[in-house]
PDB file of C-alpha atoms and ligand atoms in Angstrom:
ATOM      1  CA  MET A   3       0.310  -0.286  -0.366  1.00  0.00           C
ATOM      2  CA  THR A   4       1.583   3.093  -0.647  1.00  0.00           C
ATOM      3  CA  LEU A   5       0.812   7.017  -0.230  1.00  0.00           C
ATOM      4  CA  HIS A   6       0.421   8.840  -2.635  1.00  0.00           C
ATOM      5  CA  ARG A   7       0.469  12.286  -2.771  1.00  0.00           C
ATOM      6  CA  PRO A   8       4.284  13.140  -3.489  1.00  0.00           C
ATOM      7  CA  GLU A   9       3.668  16.784  -4.770  1.00  0.00           C
ATOM      8  CA  PHE A  10       1.970  16.994  -1.341  1.00  0.00           C
ATOM      9  CA  ARG A  11       4.603  14.881   0.895  1.00  0.00           C
ATOM     10  CA  ASN A  12       2.483  12.262   0.887  1.00  0.00           C
ATOM     11  CA  ALA A  13       0.367  14.921   3.196  1.00  0.00           C
ATOM     12  CA  GLN A  14      -3.186  12.970   4.637  1.00  0.00           C
ATOM     13  CA  ASN A  15      -6.926  14.203   3.767  1.00  0.00           C
ATOM     14  CA  SER A  16      -9.835  12.109   3.822  1.00  0.00           C
ATOM     15  CA  VAL A  17     -10.034  11.125   1.049  1.00  0.00           C
ATOM     16  CA  MET A  18      -5.803   9.161   1.469  1.00  0.00           C
ATOM     17  CA  THR A  19      -7.410   7.990   5.208  1.00  0.00           C
ATOM     18  CA  TYR A  20     -10.248   6.508   2.954  1.00  0.00           C
ATOM     19  CA  ALA A  21      -8.482   5.158   0.513  1.00  0.00           C
ATOM     20  CA  ILE A  22      -6.301   2.959   3.310  1.00  0.00           C
ATOM     21  CA  ASP A  23      -9.092   1.847   5.198  1.00  0.00           C
ATOM     22  CA  ASP A  24     -11.308   0.953   1.845  1.00  0.00           C
ATOM     23  CA  ALA A  25      -6.875  -1.330   0.963  1.00  0.00           C
ATOM     24  CA  PHE A  26      -6.912  -2.421   4.825  1.00  0.00           C
ATOM     25  CA  TYR A  27     -10.117  -4.079   3.977  1.00  0.00           C
ATOM     26  CA  ARG A  28      -9.526  -5.628   1.475  1.00  0.00           C
ATOM     27  CA  ALA A  29      -6.699  -6.652   2.974  1.00  0.00           C
ATOM     28  CA  ALA A  30      -8.345  -8.377   5.652  1.00  0.00           C
ATOM     29  CA  ALA A  31     -10.506 -10.563   2.857  1.00  0.00           C
ATOM     30  CA  ASP A  32      -7.860 -11.130   1.035  1.00  0.00           C
ATOM     31  CA  ASP A  33      -6.955 -14.641   2.316  1.00  0.00           C
ATOM     32  CA  ASP A  34      -3.641 -14.155  -0.883  1.00  0.00           C
ATOM     33  CA  VAL A  35      -2.430 -11.154   1.544  1.00  0.00           C
ATOM     34  CA  LYS A  36      -0.584 -12.377   3.907  1.00  0.00           C
ATOM     35  CA  VAL A  37       1.126  -8.732   5.422  1.00  0.00           C
ATOM     36  CA  VAL A  38       0.815  -5.413   4.318  1.00  0.00           C
ATOM     37  CA  VAL A  39       3.733  -2.631   3.492  1.00  0.00           C
ATOM     38  CA  LEU A  40       2.565   0.868   4.418  1.00  0.00           C
ATOM     39  CA  ASN A  41       5.139   3.271   2.002  1.00  0.00           C
ATOM     40  CA  GLY A  42       5.621   6.907   1.063  1.00  0.00           C
ATOM     41  CA  ALA A  43       6.076   7.687  -2.930  1.00  0.00           C
ATOM     42  CA  GLY A  44       8.425   9.986  -3.136  1.00  0.00           C
ATOM     43  CA  LYS A  45      10.549  12.089  -1.096  1.00  0.00           C
ATOM     44  CA  HIS A  46       8.289  11.035   2.139  1.00  0.00           C
ATOM     45  CA  PHE A  47       6.388   9.235   3.831  1.00  0.00           C
ATOM     46  CA  SER A  48       3.884  10.820   5.319  1.00  0.00           C
ATOM     47  CA  ALA A  49       4.548  15.058   6.700  1.00  0.00           C
ATOM     48  CA  GLY A  50       1.918  15.088   8.344  1.00  0.00           C
ATOM     49  CA  HIS A  51      -1.953  16.030   8.164  1.00  0.00           C
ATOM     50  CA  ASP A  52      -3.407  18.413   5.601  1.00  0.00           C
ATOM     51  CA  LEU A  53      -2.516  21.713   6.877  1.00  0.00           C
ATOM     52  CA  GLY A  54      -2.958  23.157   3.448  1.00  0.00           C
ATOM     53  CA  THR A  55      -3.798  21.700   0.210  1.00  0.00           C
ATOM     54  CA  PRO A  56      -5.739  22.208  -2.474  1.00  0.00           C
ATOM     55  CA  GLY A  57      -7.114  19.122  -1.757  1.00  0.00           C
ATOM     56  CA  ARG A  58      -7.096  19.823   1.526  1.00  0.00           C
ATOM     57  CA  ASP A  59     -11.496  18.511   2.589  1.00  0.00           C
ATOM     58  CA  HIS A  60     -11.269  18.643   6.233  1.00  0.00           C
ATOM     59  CA  HIS A  61     -15.191  19.828   5.538  1.00  0.00           C
ATOM     60  CA  VAL A  62     -16.446  17.561   3.394  1.00  0.00           C
ATOM     61  CA  PRO A  63     -18.376  14.589   4.768  1.00  0.00           C
ATOM     62  CA  TYR A  64     -17.684  10.773   4.320  1.00  0.00           C
ATOM     63  CA  ASP A  65     -18.777   7.846   5.426  1.00  0.00           C
ATOM     64  CA  ARG A  66     -17.912   6.989   9.286  1.00  0.00           C
ATOM     65  CA  ARG A  67     -16.524   4.027  10.083  1.00  0.00           C
ATOM     66  CA  ALA A  68     -15.026   3.978  12.887  1.00  0.00           C
ATOM     67  CA  GLY A  69     -17.506   4.229  15.827  1.00  0.00           C
ATOM     68  CA  LEU A  70     -21.342   5.241  15.620  1.00  0.00           C
ATOM     69  CA  TRP A  71     -20.972   9.321  16.277  1.00  0.00           C
ATOM     70  CA  TRP A  72     -22.460  11.815  13.732  1.00  0.00           C
ATOM     71  CA  SER A  73     -21.048  13.892  11.066  1.00  0.00           C
ATOM     72  CA  HIS A  74     -18.843  16.652  11.738  1.00  0.00           C
ATOM     73  CA  VAL A  75     -20.338  18.405   9.344  1.00  0.00           C
ATOM     74  CA  GLY A  76     -22.780  20.067  10.065  1.00  0.00           C
ATOM     75  CA  HIS A  77     -21.727  20.965  14.181  1.00  0.00           C
ATOM     76  CA  GLU A  78     -19.964  23.034  15.066  1.00  0.00           C
ATOM     77  CA  GLY A  79     -16.628  24.155  17.386  1.00  0.00           C
ATOM     78  CA  ALA A  80     -15.628  21.065  19.687  1.00  0.00           C
ATOM     79  CA  GLU A  81     -18.200  18.373  18.984  1.00  0.00           C
ATOM     80  CA  SER A  82     -17.564  19.044  15.352  1.00  0.00           C
ATOM     81  CA  ARG A  83     -14.200  18.513  15.729  1.00  0.00           C
ATOM     82  CA  PHE A  84     -14.004  15.741  18.735  1.00  0.00           C
ATOM     83  CA  ALA A  85     -16.327  14.763  16.086  1.00  0.00           C
ATOM     84  CA  ARG A  86     -14.114  14.321  12.672  1.00  0.00           C
ATOM     85  CA  GLU A  87     -11.343  13.747  14.285  1.00  0.00           C
ATOM     86  CA  GLN A  88     -12.185  10.397  16.616  1.00  0.00           C
ATOM     87  CA  GLU A  89     -12.908   8.781  13.254  1.00  0.00           C
ATOM     88  CA  VAL A  90     -10.808   9.806  11.312  1.00  0.00           C
ATOM     89  CA  TYR A  91      -7.843   9.766  13.464  1.00  0.00           C
ATOM     90  CA  LEU A  92      -7.600   8.655  16.256  1.00  0.00           C
ATOM     91  CA  GLY A  93     -10.701   5.633  15.644  1.00  0.00           C
ATOM     92  CA  MET A  94      -9.000   5.376  12.271  1.00  0.00           C
ATOM     93  CA  CYS A  95      -5.713   4.735  13.863  1.00  0.00           C
ATOM     94  CA  ARG A  96      -7.182   1.808  16.331  1.00  0.00           C
ATOM     95  CA  ARG A  97      -8.734   0.438  13.602  1.00  0.00           C
ATOM     96  CA  TRP A  98      -6.684  -1.008  11.180  1.00  0.00           C
ATOM     97  CA  ARG A  99      -3.408  -1.411  14.497  1.00  0.00           C
ATOM     98  CA  GLU A 100      -7.050  -4.208  14.787  1.00  0.00           C
ATOM     99  CA  LEU A 101      -5.588  -6.288  11.564  1.00  0.00           C
ATOM    100  CA  PRO A 102      -5.071  -8.914  11.351  1.00  0.00           C
ATOM    101  CA  LYS A 103      -2.174  -9.502   8.931  1.00  0.00           C
ATOM    102  CA  PRO A 104       1.216  -8.316  10.054  1.00  0.00           C
ATOM    103  CA  THR A 105       1.784  -4.368   8.570  1.00  0.00           C
ATOM    104  CA  ILE A 106       4.636  -3.380   8.264  1.00  0.00           C
ATOM    105  CA  ALA A 107       6.243   0.199   8.030  1.00  0.00           C
ATOM    106  CA  SER A 108       8.651   1.156   4.817  1.00  0.00           C
ATOM    107  CA  VAL A 109       9.897   4.647   6.160  1.00  0.00           C
ATOM    108  CA  HIS A 110      11.841   6.871   4.272  1.00  0.00           C
ATOM    109  CA  GLY A 111      12.434  11.083   4.781  1.00  0.00           C
ATOM    110  CA  ALA A 112      10.411  13.261   6.907  1.00  0.00           C
ATOM    111  CA  CYS A 113       7.832  11.158   8.929  1.00  0.00           C
ATOM    112  CA  ILE A 114       5.782  13.371  10.205  1.00  0.00           C
ATOM    113  CA  ALA A 115       3.180  14.526  13.532  1.00  0.00           C
ATOM    114  CA  GLY A 116       0.126  12.742  11.495  1.00  0.00           C
ATOM    115  CA  GLY A 117       2.974  11.029   9.690  1.00  0.00           C
ATOM    116  CA  LEU A 118       3.689   9.215  12.820  1.00  0.00           C
ATOM    117  CA  MET A 119       0.073   7.628  13.577  1.00  0.00           C
ATOM    118  CA  LEU A 120       0.236   5.715   9.978  1.00  0.00           C
ATOM    119  CA  ALA A 121       3.811   4.544  10.730  1.00  0.00           C
ATOM    120  CA  TRP A 122       2.429   3.292  14.776  1.00  0.00           C
ATOM    121  CA  ALA A 123      -0.722   2.273  13.502  1.00  0.00           C
ATOM    122  CA  CYS A 124       1.602  -0.866  11.835  1.00  0.00           C
ATOM    123  CA  ASP A 125       2.958  -3.363  13.945  1.00  0.00           C
ATOM    124  CA  LEU A 126       6.305  -3.320  13.099  1.00  0.00           C
ATOM    125  CA  ILE A 127       8.180  -0.519  11.413  1.00  0.00           C
ATOM    126  CA  ILE A 128      11.607  -0.481   9.108  1.00  0.00           C
ATOM    127  CA  ALA A 129      13.367   2.844   8.505  1.00  0.00           C
ATOM    128  CA  SER A 130      15.625   3.678   5.858  1.00  0.00           C
ATOM    129  CA  ASP A 131      18.683   5.573   7.243  1.00  0.00           C
ATOM    130  CA  ASP A 132      17.758   9.218   5.454  1.00  0.00           C
ATOM    131  CA  ALA A 133      14.070   8.793   7.833  1.00  0.00           C
ATOM    132  CA  PHE A 134      13.669  11.132  10.712  1.00  0.00           C
ATOM    133  CA  PHE A 135      10.794  11.581  13.040  1.00  0.00           C
ATOM    134  CA  SER A 136       9.401  14.620  14.382  1.00  0.00           C
ATOM    135  CA  ASP A 137       5.985  15.547  16.169  1.00  0.00           C
ATOM    136  CA  PRO A 138       6.518  19.438  16.606  1.00  0.00           C
ATOM    137  CA  VAL A 139       2.341  20.306  17.125  1.00  0.00           C
ATOM    138  CA  VAL A 140       3.806  21.656  20.376  1.00  0.00           C
ATOM    139  CA  LYS A 141       4.636  24.903  18.595  1.00  0.00           C
ATOM    140  CA  MET A 142       0.293  24.533  18.183  1.00  0.00           C
ATOM    141  CA  GLY A 143       0.308  24.513  22.149  1.00  0.00           C
ATOM    142  CA  ILE A 144      -1.660  20.942  21.547  1.00  0.00           C
ATOM    143  CA  PRO A 145       0.135  17.951  23.821  1.00  0.00           C
ATOM    144  CA  GLY A 146       0.895  15.372  20.406  1.00  0.00           C
ATOM    145  CA  VAL A 147      -1.210  14.698  17.588  1.00  0.00           C
ATOM    146  CA  GLU A 148      -4.360  12.748  18.318  1.00  0.00           C
ATOM    147  CA  TYR A 149      -3.044   8.612  18.395  1.00  0.00           C
ATOM    148  CA  PHE A 150      -1.103   9.634  21.417  1.00  0.00           C
ATOM    149  CA  ALA A 151       1.191   6.437  21.167  1.00  0.00           C
ATOM    150  CA  HIS A 152       4.596   8.286  22.514  1.00  0.00           C
ATOM    151  CA  PRO A 153       5.079   7.504  26.017  1.00  0.00           C
ATOM    152  CA  TRP A 154       4.530   3.627  24.907  1.00  0.00           C
ATOM    153  CA  VAL A 155       6.534   3.363  21.544  1.00  0.00           C
ATOM    154  CA  MET A 156      10.295   5.331  23.096  1.00  0.00           C
ATOM    155  CA  GLY A 157       9.752   5.996  27.480  1.00  0.00           C
ATOM    156  CA  PRO A 158       7.747   7.935  28.723  1.00  0.00           C
ATOM    157  CA  ARG A 159      11.455   9.405  29.314  1.00  0.00           C
ATOM    158  CA  PHE A 160      12.030  10.426  25.564  1.00  0.00           C
ATOM    159  CA  ALA A 161       8.269  10.858  24.980  1.00  0.00           C
ATOM    160  CA  LYS A 162       8.864  14.008  26.690  1.00  0.00           C
ATOM    161  CA  GLU A 163      12.657  15.522  24.740  1.00  0.00           C
ATOM    162  CA  PHE A 164      10.395  14.928  22.077  1.00  0.00           C
ATOM    163  CA  LEU A 165       7.628  16.660  22.186  1.00  0.00           C
ATOM    164  CA  PHE A 166       8.993  20.020  24.256  1.00  0.00           C
ATOM    165  CA  LEU A 167      12.056  19.818  21.703  1.00  0.00           C
ATOM    166  CA  GLY A 168      10.140  18.974  18.556  1.00  0.00           C
ATOM    167  CA  GLU A 169      13.085  18.865  17.087  1.00  0.00           C
ATOM    168  CA  ARG A 170      13.217  15.284  14.368  1.00  0.00           C
ATOM    169  CA  VAL A 171      15.076  12.318  15.523  1.00  0.00           C
ATOM    170  CA  ASP A 172      16.871  10.026  13.455  1.00  0.00           C
ATOM    171  CA  ALA A 173      16.979   6.725  11.595  1.00  0.00           C
ATOM    172  CA  ARG A 174      18.949   6.000  13.911  1.00  0.00           C
ATOM    173  CA  ARG A 175      18.291   7.627  17.769  1.00  0.00           C
ATOM    174  CA  ALA A 176      14.588   6.207  16.944  1.00  0.00           C
ATOM    175  CA  TYR A 177      15.998   2.834  16.676  1.00  0.00           C
ATOM    176  CA  GLU A 178      17.923   3.930  19.409  1.00  0.00           C
ATOM    177  CA  LEU A 179      15.397   4.273  21.714  1.00  0.00           C
ATOM    178  CA  GLY A 180      13.370   0.714  20.418  1.00  0.00           C
ATOM    179  CA  MET A 181      10.573   2.347  18.406  1.00  0.00           C
ATOM    180  CA  VAL A 182      11.774   0.835  14.595  1.00  0.00           C
ATOM    181  CA  ASN A 183      12.547  -2.632  13.923  1.00  0.00           C
ATOM    182  CA  ARG A 184      15.791  -1.433  11.706  1.00  0.00           C
ATOM    183  CA  VAL A 185      17.539   0.802   9.961  1.00  0.00           C
ATOM    184  CA  VAL A 186      18.461  -0.074   6.400  1.00  0.00           C
ATOM    185  CA  PRO A 187      20.592   1.305   3.242  1.00  0.00           C
ATOM    186  CA  ARG A 188      18.256   3.961   1.313  1.00  0.00           C
ATOM    187  CA  ASP A 189      18.593   1.774  -1.518  1.00  0.00           C
ATOM    188  CA  GLU A 190      17.717  -1.269   0.852  1.00  0.00           C
ATOM    189  CA  LEU A 191      14.401  -0.326   2.018  1.00  0.00           C
ATOM    190  CA  GLU A 192      11.737  -2.617  -0.252  1.00  0.00           C
ATOM    191  CA  SER A 193      14.024  -5.226  -0.565  1.00  0.00           C
ATOM    192  CA  GLN A 194      15.191  -5.498   2.906  1.00  0.00           C
ATOM    193  CA  THR A 195      11.177  -4.822   3.344  1.00  0.00           C
ATOM    194  CA  LEU A 196       9.808  -7.268   1.389  1.00  0.00           C
ATOM    195  CA  ASP A 197      12.078 -10.083   2.707  1.00  0.00           C
ATOM    196  CA  ILE A 198      10.977  -9.435   6.173  1.00  0.00           C
ATOM    197  CA  ALA A 199       7.512  -9.137   4.988  1.00  0.00           C
ATOM    198  CA  GLY A 200       8.697 -12.912   2.573  1.00  0.00           C
ATOM    199  CA  ARG A 201       9.550 -14.290   6.144  1.00  0.00           C
ATOM    200  CA  ILE A 202       6.846 -13.385   7.861  1.00  0.00           C
ATOM    201  CA  GLY A 203       4.901 -14.087   5.506  1.00  0.00           C
ATOM    202  CA  ALA A 204       6.000 -18.059   5.169  1.00  0.00           C
ATOM    203  CA  MET A 205       4.065 -18.219   8.464  1.00  0.00           C
ATOM    204  CA  PRO A 206       0.825 -19.873   9.578  1.00  0.00           C
ATOM    205  CA  ARG A 207      -1.823 -16.761   9.246  1.00  0.00           C
ATOM    206  CA  LEU A 208      -4.405 -17.387  12.394  1.00  0.00           C
ATOM    207  CA  GLY A 209      -0.202 -17.953  14.459  1.00  0.00           C
ATOM    208  CA  LEU A 210       0.051 -15.166  13.682  1.00  0.00           C
ATOM    209  CA  ALA A 211      -2.871 -12.866  13.930  1.00  0.00           C
ATOM    210  CA  LEU A 212      -2.936 -14.117  17.086  1.00  0.00           C
ATOM    211  CA  ALA A 213       0.413 -13.345  18.348  1.00  0.00           C
ATOM    212  CA  LYS A 214      -0.481  -9.333  17.569  1.00  0.00           C
ATOM    213  CA  ARG A 215      -3.513  -9.122  19.525  1.00  0.00           C
ATOM    214  CA  ALA A 216      -1.797 -10.607  22.306  1.00  0.00           C
ATOM    215  CA  VAL A 217       1.011  -8.470  21.458  1.00  0.00           C
ATOM    216  CA  ASN A 218      -1.487  -5.096  21.497  1.00  0.00           C
ATOM    217  CA  GLN A 219      -3.634  -6.783  24.327  1.00  0.00           C
ATOM    218  CA  ALA A 220      -0.144  -6.684  26.433  1.00  0.00           C
ATOM    219  CA  GLU A 221       0.383  -2.940  24.611  1.00  0.00           C
ATOM    220  CA  ASP A 222      -3.328  -1.842  25.968  1.00  0.00           C
ATOM    221  CA  LEU A 223      -3.471  -4.062  29.432  1.00  0.00           C
ATOM    222  CA  MET A 224       0.562  -1.585  29.781  1.00  0.00           C
ATOM    223  CA  GLY A 225      -2.225   1.712  29.362  1.00  0.00           C
ATOM    224  CA  LEU A 226      -1.771   2.289  25.569  1.00  0.00           C
ATOM    225  CA  HIS A 227      -6.163   2.361  25.133  1.00  0.00           C
ATOM    226  CA  SER A 228      -6.987   4.439  28.455  1.00  0.00           C
ATOM    227  CA  GLY A 229      -4.359   6.641  27.877  1.00  0.00           C
ATOM    228  CA  MET A 230      -4.536   7.541  24.418  1.00  0.00           C
ATOM    229  CA  ASP A 231      -8.108   8.432  25.071  1.00  0.00           C
ATOM    230  CA  ALA A 232      -7.113  10.786  27.850  1.00  0.00           C
ATOM    231  CA  VAL A 233      -4.443  12.554  26.313  1.00  0.00           C
ATOM    232  CA  PHE A 234      -7.169  12.470  23.094  1.00  0.00           C
ATOM    233  CA  ALA A 235      -9.628  15.134  25.547  1.00  0.00           C
ATOM    234  CA  LEU A 236      -6.352  17.188  26.619  1.00  0.00           C
ATOM    235  CA  HIS A 237      -5.858  17.182  22.391  1.00  0.00           C
ATOM    236  CA  HIS A 238      -9.791  19.229  22.272  1.00  0.00           C
ATOM    237  CA  LEU A 239      -8.769  21.099  25.641  1.00  0.00           C
ATOM    238  CA  ALA A 240      -6.054  22.486  23.040  1.00  0.00           C
ATOM    239  CA  HIS A 241      -7.376  22.676  19.928  1.00  0.00           C
ATOM    240  CA  ALA A 242     -11.100  24.399  22.071  1.00  0.00           C
ATOM    241  CA  HIS A 243      -8.484  27.607  23.162  1.00  0.00           C
ATOM    242  CA  ASN A 244      -6.198  27.648  20.708  1.00  0.00           C
ATOM    243  CA  VAL A 245     -10.242  28.136  19.422  1.00  0.00           C
ATOM    244  CA  GLU A 246     -10.898  30.391  21.958  1.00  0.00           C
ATOM    245  CA  THR A 247      -7.594  32.579  22.004  1.00  0.00           C
ATOM    246  CA  SER A 248      -7.001  33.019  18.597  1.00  0.00           C
ATOM    247  CA  GLY A 249      -9.739  31.788  16.426  1.00  0.00           C
ATOM    248  CA  ASP A 250      -7.984  28.824  15.265  1.00  0.00           C
ATOM    249  CA  SER A 251      -7.352  24.919  15.676  1.00  0.00           C
ATOM    250  CA  VAL A 252      -4.237  25.459  15.076  1.00  0.00           C
ATOM    251  CA  GLY A 253      -3.008  28.724  16.256  1.00  0.00           C
ATOM    252  CA  GLY A 254      -3.176  29.811  12.657  1.00  0.00           C
ATOM    253  CA  LEU A 255      -0.515  28.005  11.776  1.00  0.00           C
ATOM    254  CA  ASP A 256       0.356  26.163   8.332  1.00  0.00           C
ATOM    255  CA  ALA A 257       2.399  23.227   6.473  1.00  0.00           C
ATOM    256  CA  LYS A 258       5.337  26.315   6.048  1.00  0.00           C
ATOM    257  CA  SER A 259       5.607  27.728   9.290  1.00  0.00           C
ATOM    258  CA  MET A 260       5.822  24.387  11.443  1.00  0.00           C
ATOM    259  CA  ARG A 261       8.842  23.545   8.835  1.00  0.00           C
ATOM    260  CA  ASN A 262      10.101  26.969   9.067  1.00  0.00           C
ATOM    261  CA  GLY A 263      11.093  26.343  13.286  1.00  0.00           C
ATOM    262  CA  HIS A 264      13.198  23.274  11.171  1.00  0.00           C
TER     263      HIS A 264
HETATM  264 ZN1   ZN B 325      -6.254  17.782  16.659  1.00  0.00          ZN
END
């Protein structure tokens, strides 16, 4: 599965979100699919959520799949924002994490903010040596992206540094922190990812599905699921504060102003 908006560094809009969901759905149903690999076309894996490309579609309604909450369209304020982000960000990432087949994020270049959510929802992360990761949303006054896995995927101590500084973490450091499984040369990313996928795919399907579920359950017992729910409320407190004080849920920052901080 390839994120394919390379002209916008694979910025994620809702069209992309539902295309990803369709692909995961088909992958789950297709007995010939053993493992799913998620990568990005172009120079980067993903620059995160779409904050301002011509294809930004956050006002457009869509068929909701992650939950039964009403549409964000036709509602106002925090009610609309909460409904939307619960569906397209937190709910969708949780849904993809539960796919009963192994998933591998094959990451090169930028993996920023919303891009982290796509990689983190996968089971394994294989990074090329040019990959880098950051979640600079504290600049917007927001305590991390909607799928708040930070303390579980990189440890609480480093999660604070990652959020407080908002700086890029390179693939090697991400490996040392346990956030990625392997770091490989850029020109070997595809072949090494496919090699690992092939070896996993040779294992029995049910064994893989149960092993995945076992580890996900353990991670939830370590607080991932309830922790993310708690932080989702803080995330929306921050959005609401931004609207009250500046009139804009992300404090008037766009993709360009976020990027200039690096
Ligand atoms: Zn948000």
